[in-house]
PDB file of C-alpha atoms in Angstrom:
ATOM      1  CA  MET A   1     138.782  23.215 124.127  1.00 48.00           C
ATOM      2  CA  LYS A   2     142.542  24.530 123.884  1.00 43.00           C
ATOM      3  CA  LYS A   3     142.024  24.839 120.083  1.00 43.00           C
ATOM      4  CA  VAL A   4     138.766  26.906 120.543  1.00 39.00           C
ATOM      5  CA  ALA A   5     140.381  29.068 122.961  1.00 43.00           C
ATOM      6  CA  ILE A   6     143.138  29.834 120.418  1.00 43.00           C
ATOM      7  CA  ILE A   7     140.516  30.428 117.622  1.00 42.00           C
ATOM      8  CA  ILE A   8     138.765  32.957 119.760  1.00 42.00           C
ATOM      9  CA  LEU A   9     141.967  34.734 120.785  1.00 41.00           C
ATOM     10  CA  VAL A  10     143.038  34.983 117.218  1.00 39.00           C
ATOM     11  CA  LEU A  11     139.554  36.541 116.377  1.00 41.00           C
ATOM     12  CA  VAL A  12     139.754  38.972 118.794  1.00 40.00           C
ATOM     13  CA  VAL A  13     143.032  40.196 118.210  1.00 40.00           C
ATOM     14  CA  GLY A  14     142.047  40.278 114.685  1.00 46.00           C
ATOM     15  CA  PHE A  15     139.260  42.402 115.395  1.00 41.00           C
ATOM     16  CA  PHE A  16     141.139  44.923 117.403  1.00 41.00           C
ATOM     17  CA  VAL A  17     143.963  45.146 114.662  1.00 39.00           C
ATOM     18  CA  TYR A  18     141.301  45.762 111.977  1.00 39.00           C
ATOM     19  CA  GLN A  19     139.692  48.663 114.076  1.00 43.00           C
ATOM     20  CA  LYS A  20     143.136  50.226 114.628  1.00 39.00           C
ATOM     21  CA  VAL A  21     144.023  50.241 110.749  1.00 35.00           C
ATOM     22  CA  THR A  22     140.412  51.446 110.132  1.00 37.00           C
ATOM     23  CA  LYS A  23     140.997  54.332 112.508  1.00 38.00           C
ATOM     24  CA  GLU A  24     144.431  55.124 111.270  1.00 36.00           C
ATOM     25  CA  LYS A  25     142.963  55.489 107.587  1.00 32.00           C
ATOM     26  CA  GLU A  26     139.844  57.836 108.522  1.00 36.00           C
ATOM     27  CA  PRO A  27     140.642  61.391 107.583  1.00 33.00           C
ATOM     28  CA  VAL A  28     141.242  64.076 110.184  1.00 29.00           C
ATOM     29  CA  THR A  29     138.367  66.528 110.059  1.00 32.00           C
ATOM     30  CA  VAL A  30     139.321  68.824 112.832  1.00 37.00           C
ATOM     31  CA  SER A  31     140.488  72.312 111.630  1.00 52.00           C
ATOM     32  CA  THR A  32     143.661  73.629 112.891  1.00 91.00           C
ATOM     33  CA  THR A  33     143.295  77.263 111.088  1.00 94.00           C
ATOM     34  CA  LYS A  34     141.112  80.106 111.083  1.00 94.00           C
ATOM     35  CA  THR A  35     140.218  82.792 108.736  1.00 96.00           C
ATOM     36  CA  TYR A  36     140.430  86.434 110.000  1.00 97.00           C
ATOM     37  CA  ASN A  37     138.806  89.537 108.691  1.00 96.00           C
ATOM     38  CA  SER A  38     139.344  92.847 109.582  1.00 96.00           C
ATOM     39  CA  SER A  39     137.315  95.526 107.889  1.00 93.00           C
ATOM     40  CA  GLN A  40     138.848  98.297 109.853  1.00 93.00           C
ATOM     41  CA  VAL A  41     142.257  97.556 108.557  1.00 95.00           C
ATOM     42  CA  GLY A  42     141.017  96.120 105.340  1.00 94.00           C
ATOM     43  CA  LEU A  43     142.784  92.806 105.196  1.00 96.00           C
ATOM     44  CA  SER A  44     142.126  89.072 105.796  1.00 97.00           C
ATOM     45  CA  PHE A  45     144.407  85.849 106.375  1.00 97.00           C
ATOM     46  CA  VAL A  46     144.430  82.159 107.471  1.00 97.00           C
ATOM     47  CA  TYR A  47     146.194  81.630 110.778  1.00 97.00           C
ATOM     48  CA  PRO A  48     146.794  78.735 113.018  1.00 96.00           C
ATOM     49  CA  ASN A  49     144.043  78.689 115.634  1.00 94.00           C
ATOM     50  CA  VAL A  50     146.750  78.424 118.658  1.00 95.00           C
ATOM     51  CA  LEU A  51     147.341  82.143 117.885  1.00 97.00           C
ATOM     52  CA  SER A  52     144.885  84.915 118.978  1.00 97.00           C
ATOM     53  CA  ALA A  53     143.756  87.650 116.506  1.00 97.00           C
ATOM     54  CA  SER A  54     142.532  90.993 117.219  1.00 97.00           C
ATOM     55  CA  THR A  55     142.190  94.585 115.801  1.00 97.00           C
ATOM     56  CA  THR A  56     142.838  97.627 117.786  1.00 96.00           C
ATOM     57  CA  GLY A  57     142.105 100.907 115.822  1.00 95.00           C
ATOM     58  CA  LYS A  58     144.191 100.393 112.548  1.00 94.00           C
ATOM     59  CA  VAL A  59     146.440  97.714 113.735  1.00 97.00           C
ATOM     60  CA  VAL A  60     145.704  94.134 113.427  1.00 98.00           C
ATOM     61  CA  THR A  61     147.798  91.860 116.039  1.00 98.00           C
ATOM     62  CA  LEU A  62     148.386  88.171 116.153  1.00 98.00           C
ATOM     63  CA  HIS A  63     149.949  86.934 119.519  1.00 97.00           C
ATOM     64  CA  HIS A  64     150.829  83.815 121.452  1.00 97.00           C
ATOM     65  CA  GLN A  65     151.997  83.407 125.043  1.00 95.00           C
ATOM     66  CA  ILE A  66     153.033  80.519 127.071  1.00 95.00           C
ATOM     67  CA  PRO A  67     153.453  80.200 130.755  1.00 96.00           C
ATOM     68  CA  TYR A  68     157.041  80.700 131.781  1.00 93.00           C
ATOM     69  CA  LYS A  69     158.362  83.389 134.445  1.00 90.00           C
ATOM     70  CA  ASN A  70     160.358  86.023 132.680  1.00 86.00           C
ATOM     71  CA  SER A  71     161.569  89.564 132.992  1.00 82.00           C
ATOM     72  CA  GLY A  72     160.285  90.945 129.797  1.00 79.00           C
ATOM     73  CA  ASP A  73     160.698  90.729 126.085  1.00 73.00           C
ATOM     74  CA  CYS A  74     164.215  91.307 126.594  1.00 78.00           C
ATOM     75  CA  ASP A  75     165.494  88.977 129.213  1.00 65.00           C
ATOM     76  CA  MET A  76     168.959  90.394 129.464  1.00 59.00           C
ATOM     77  CA  VAL A  77     167.754  93.859 130.767  1.00 59.00           C
ATOM     78  CA  GLY A  78     167.400  92.512 134.248  1.00 59.00           C
ATOM     79  CA  GLU A  79     164.064  94.169 135.180  1.00 62.00           C
ATOM     80  CA  GLU A  80     162.826  93.624 138.897  1.00 76.00           C
ATOM     81  CA  ILE A  81     159.251  92.794 137.547  1.00 84.00           C
ATOM     82  CA  ILE A  82     158.666  89.276 136.599  1.00 87.00           C
ATOM     83  CA  TYR A  83     155.782  88.399 134.430  1.00 89.00           C
ATOM     84  CA  ASP A  84     154.145  84.919 134.560  1.00 93.00           C
ATOM     85  CA  ASN A  85     153.806  84.645 130.801  1.00 94.00           C
ATOM     86  CA  LEU A  86     156.283  84.995 127.957  1.00 93.00           C
ATOM     87  CA  THR A  87     154.948  86.109 124.479  1.00 93.00           C
ATOM     88  CA  ASP A  88     156.717  83.759 121.958  1.00 94.00           C
ATOM     89  CA  PHE A  89     154.741  85.246 118.753  1.00 96.00           C
ATOM     90  CA  LYS A  90     153.468  88.775 118.108  1.00 97.00           C
ATOM     91  CA  VAL A  91     152.929  90.378 114.571  1.00 98.00           C
ATOM     92  CA  ASP A  92     151.218  93.613 113.864  1.00 98.00           C
ATOM     93  CA  PHE A  93     149.933  94.362 110.393  1.00 98.00           C
ATOM     94  CA  GLU A  94     149.212  97.977 109.276  1.00 97.00           C
ATOM     95  CA  ILE A  95     148.378  99.541 105.941  1.00 97.00           C
ATOM     96  CA  SER A  96     149.726 103.055 105.354  1.00 96.00           C
ATOM     97  CA  SER A  97     148.080 105.478 103.154  1.00 94.00           C
ATOM     98  CA  LYS A  98     151.618 106.697 101.808  1.00 94.00           C
ATOM     99  CA  GLY A  99     153.816 105.070  99.328  1.00 94.00           C
ATOM    100  CA  LEU A 100     156.610 102.814 100.105  1.00 95.00           C
ATOM    101  CA  VAL A 101     159.476 105.201 100.495  1.00 95.00           C
ATOM    102  CA  ALA A 102     157.466 107.830 102.502  1.00 95.00           C
ATOM    103  CA  THR A 103     156.245 105.004 104.793  1.00 96.00           C
ATOM    104  CA  MET A 104     159.688 103.914 105.106  1.00 96.00           C
ATOM    105  CA  LYS A 105     160.989 107.351 106.245  1.00 95.00           C
ATOM    106  CA  GLU A 106     158.227 107.793 108.519  1.00 95.00           C
ATOM    107  CA  ARG A 107     158.292 104.352 110.579  1.00 94.00           C
ATOM    108  CA  SER A 108     162.109 103.964 110.199  1.00 94.00           C
ATOM    109  CA  PRO A 109     163.300 107.657 110.201  1.00 94.00           C
ATOM    110  CA  TYR A 110     166.769 106.323 111.286  1.00 92.00           C
ATOM    111  CA  ILE A 111     167.421 105.021 107.591  1.00 95.00           C
ATOM    112  CA  PRO A 112     170.155 107.120 105.928  1.00 94.00           C
ATOM    113  CA  GLN A 113     169.138 109.302 103.293  1.00 94.00           C
ATOM    114  CA  GLU A 114     171.493 107.390 100.696  1.00 95.00           C
ATOM    115  CA  ASN A 115     169.355 104.470 100.940  1.00 96.00           C
ATOM    116  CA  PHE A 116     166.919 106.260  98.895  1.00 96.00           C
ATOM    117  CA  VAL A 117     167.124 107.684  95.520  1.00 95.00           C
ATOM    118  CA  GLY A 118     164.028 109.329  94.627  1.00 89.00           C
ATOM    119  CA  ASP A 119     161.250 106.703  94.953  1.00 88.00           C
ATOM    120  CA  VAL A 120     163.781 103.593  94.754  1.00 93.00           C
ATOM    121  CA  VAL A 121     165.068 102.007  97.862  1.00 96.00           C
ATOM    122  CA  VAL A 122     168.741 101.179  98.056  1.00 96.00           C
ATOM    123  CA  GLU A 123     169.090  97.832  99.423  1.00 95.00           C
ATOM    124  CA  SER A 124     171.900  97.438 102.180  1.00 94.00           C
ATOM    125  CA  PRO A 125     172.426  93.784 102.926  1.00 93.00           C
ATOM    126  CA  GLY A 126     172.089  92.801 106.442  1.00 89.00           C
ATOM    127  CA  PHE A 127     170.224  96.140 107.253  1.00 92.00           C
ATOM    128  CA  ILE A 128     167.803  96.604 104.296  1.00 96.00           C
ATOM    129  CA  ASP A 129     167.139  93.388 102.873  1.00 97.00           C
ATOM    130  CA  ALA A 130     164.862  92.300  99.855  1.00 97.00           C
ATOM    131  CA  TYR A 131     162.038  90.267 100.955  1.00 97.00           C
ATOM    132  CA  SER A 132     159.357  88.437  98.970  1.00 97.00           C
ATOM    133  CA  VAL A 133     156.730  85.840  99.713  1.00 95.00           C
ATOM    134  CA  GLY A 134     153.621  85.079  97.450  1.00 93.00           C
ATOM    135  CA  GLU A 135     152.262  88.027  95.811  1.00 92.00           C
ATOM    136  CA  PHE A 136     154.191  90.556  98.188  1.00 96.00           C
ATOM    137  CA  SER A 137     157.573  91.855  96.981  1.00 96.00           C
ATOM    138  CA  GLY A 138     159.319  94.620  99.521  1.00 97.00           C
ATOM    139  CA  TYR A 139     161.887  94.874 101.973  1.00 97.00           C
ATOM    140  CA  ALA A 140     162.685  93.822 105.681  1.00 97.00           C
ATOM    141  CA  ILE A 141     164.667  95.650 108.315  1.00 95.00           C
ATOM    142  CA  TYR A 142     165.826  94.112 111.683  1.00 91.00           C
ATOM    143  CA  GLU A 143     165.760  96.755 114.393  1.00 88.00           C
ATOM    144  CA  GLY A 144     167.360  95.401 117.497  1.00 84.00           C
ATOM    145  CA  ALA A 145     170.285  94.130 119.204  1.00 81.00           C
ATOM    146  CA  GLU A 146     171.459  90.894 121.007  1.00 80.00           C
ATOM    147  CA  GLY A 147     168.294  89.085 119.600  1.00 80.00           C
ATOM    148  CA  CYS A 148     165.863  91.572 121.229  1.00 85.00           C
ATOM    149  CA  GLY A 149     163.758  93.917 118.859  1.00 88.00           C
ATOM    150  CA  ARG A 150     161.889  93.473 115.793  1.00 92.00           C
ATOM    151  CA  THR A 151     161.964  93.014 112.091  1.00 95.00           C
ATOM    152  CA  THR A 152     159.749  95.360 110.105  1.00 96.00           C
ATOM    153  CA  TYR A 153     158.403  94.435 106.628  1.00 98.00           C
ATOM    154  CA  TYR A 154     157.472  97.179 103.968  1.00 98.00           C
ATOM    155  CA  PHE A 155     155.223  95.936 101.044  1.00 97.00           C
ATOM    156  CA  PRO A 156     154.205  98.624  98.357  1.00 96.00           C
ATOM    157  CA  ILE A 157     150.429  97.830  97.409  1.00 93.00           C
ATOM    158  CA  ALA A 158     147.822  99.375  94.856  1.00 82.00           C
ATOM    159  CA  ASN A 159     146.544 102.819  95.417  1.00 75.00           C
ATOM    160  CA  ASP A 160     149.855 104.160  96.425  1.00 88.00           C
ATOM    161  CA  LYS A 161     149.392 102.581 100.021  1.00 95.00           C
ATOM    162  CA  THR A 162     151.944 100.291 101.841  1.00 97.00           C
ATOM    163  CA  LEU A 163     151.341  97.362 103.888  1.00 97.00           C
ATOM    164  CA  PHE A 164     153.574  97.804 106.957  1.00 95.00           C
ATOM    165  CA  ILE A 165     154.407  94.595 109.375  1.00 98.00           C
ATOM    166  CA  THR A 166     156.280  94.331 112.544  1.00 97.00           C
ATOM    167  CA  LYS A 167     157.275  90.780 113.832  1.00 97.00           C
ATOM    168  CA  MET A 168     158.601  90.693 117.411  1.00 94.00           C
ATOM    169  CA  SER A 169     162.136  89.012 117.993  1.00 90.00           C
ATOM    170  CA  ILE A 170     162.044  86.751 121.114  1.00 88.00           C
ATOM    171  CA  GLN A 171     165.507  87.325 122.459  1.00 87.00           C
ATOM    172  CA  VAL A 172     165.477  84.088 124.776  1.00 87.00           C
ATOM    173  CA  LEU A 173     164.777  82.040 121.580  1.00 87.00           C
ATOM    174  CA  SER A 174     167.096  84.198 119.386  1.00 84.00           C
ATOM    175  CA  GLY A 175     170.222  82.026 120.062  1.00 80.00           C
ATOM    176  CA  VAL A 176     171.822  84.764 121.937  1.00 79.00           C
ATOM    177  CA  ILE A 177     170.836  83.491 125.484  1.00 79.00           C
ATOM    178  CA  SER A 178     172.400  80.251 126.903  1.00 81.00           C
ATOM    179  CA  LYS A 179     171.387  77.278 125.115  1.00 87.00           C
ATOM    180  CA  GLU A 180     170.417  75.970 128.667  1.00 89.00           C
ATOM    181  CA  LYS A 181     167.998  78.804 129.138  1.00 86.00           C
ATOM    182  CA  GLU A 182     166.525  78.409 125.492  1.00 89.00           C
ATOM    183  CA  ALA A 183     166.189  74.589 126.071  1.00 92.00           C
ATOM    184  CA  GLU A 184     164.349  75.252 129.003  1.00 92.00           C
ATOM    185  CA  VAL A 185     161.753  77.487 127.142  1.00 92.00           C
ATOM    186  CA  LEU A 186     161.408  74.899 124.332  1.00 94.00           C
ATOM    187  CA  ARG A 187     160.371  72.423 126.905  1.00 95.00           C
ATOM    188  CA  VAL A 188     157.161  74.418 127.989  1.00 95.00           C
ATOM    189  CA  PRO A 189     154.339  72.572 126.322  1.00 95.00           C
ATOM    190  CA  GLY A 190     152.972  74.719 123.242  1.00 94.00           C
ATOM    191  CA  VAL A 191     155.956  76.933 122.855  1.00 95.00           C
ATOM    192  CA  ILE A 192     156.557  78.257 119.175  1.00 95.00           C
ATOM    193  CA  ALA A 193     160.330  77.812 118.589  1.00 93.00           C
ATOM    194  CA  ARG A 194     162.122  80.400 116.229  1.00 92.00           C
ATOM    195  CA  ASP A 195     162.014  78.345 112.900  1.00 93.00           C
ATOM    196  CA  GLU A 196     158.311  77.438 113.493  1.00 95.00           C
ATOM    197  CA  SER A 197     157.458  80.956 114.088  1.00 95.00           C
ATOM    198  CA  ASP A 198     159.221  82.064 110.864  1.00 95.00           C
ATOM    199  CA  ALA A 199     157.281  79.421 108.840  1.00 95.00           C
ATOM    200  CA  ILE A 200     153.801  80.291 110.349  1.00 96.00           C
ATOM    201  CA  PHE A 201     154.749  83.929 109.499  1.00 97.00           C
ATOM    202  CA  ARG A 202     155.453  82.987 105.815  1.00 96.00           C
ATOM    203  CA  ASP A 203     152.305  80.812 105.699  1.00 96.00           C
ATOM    204  CA  ILE A 204     150.245  83.789 106.781  1.00 97.00           C
ATOM    205  CA  LEU A 205     151.500  86.131 104.352  1.00 97.00           C
ATOM    206  CA  LEU A 206     150.839  83.404 101.362  1.00 97.00           C
ATOM    207  CA  THR A 207     147.091  83.613 102.473  1.00 96.00           C
ATOM    208  CA  LEU A 208     147.153  87.452 103.026  1.00 97.00           C
ATOM    209  CA  GLU A 209     144.558  89.524 101.132  1.00 96.00           C
ATOM    210  CA  ILE A 210     144.332  93.407 101.028  1.00 94.00           C
ATOM    211  CA  LYS A 211     140.497  94.383 100.656  1.00 86.00           C
TER     212      LYS A 211
END
């Protein structure tokens, strides 16, 4: 009887092991991305489905937030209002009907004139930096202080138009705020960390198509 019981036990264990291995080999069929098309703005891209995408007027916005009480985008401001959610990812896409230099002068009017020579942009490391990803090649400008603000991207496209993108900087995840505070935010389920945010942004640009 003992031998029979042992044989049955071995067969049962073997069956469950077989099931586990078989399941592990099954391909994942659940999609984790979506494609967003905006006929109003004239572009499309693939993005993680944890983000929300929308179009308002001529601006396409990608957004994500987590439940975390905070005093606003710039936590160091010390506002009295407390918000229940923290935006940890926000990117706006627009297409200007003007050329690269004209768009940069209009959208970032504080850029000194010496950074433009005719239709050529003069780089300024740490201020106006060259930025390329996929088929897009242009410039990135950080506009802010102490981890609060945004990075603007300018990419010239066909027909004398310019793709204008703003990516919000999350101060509490920028490294400026205390490590304890940052760690507290990073413990929130579903939070998008800074490195992950940058990787998502680049991946989206690699799929971006102008209509």
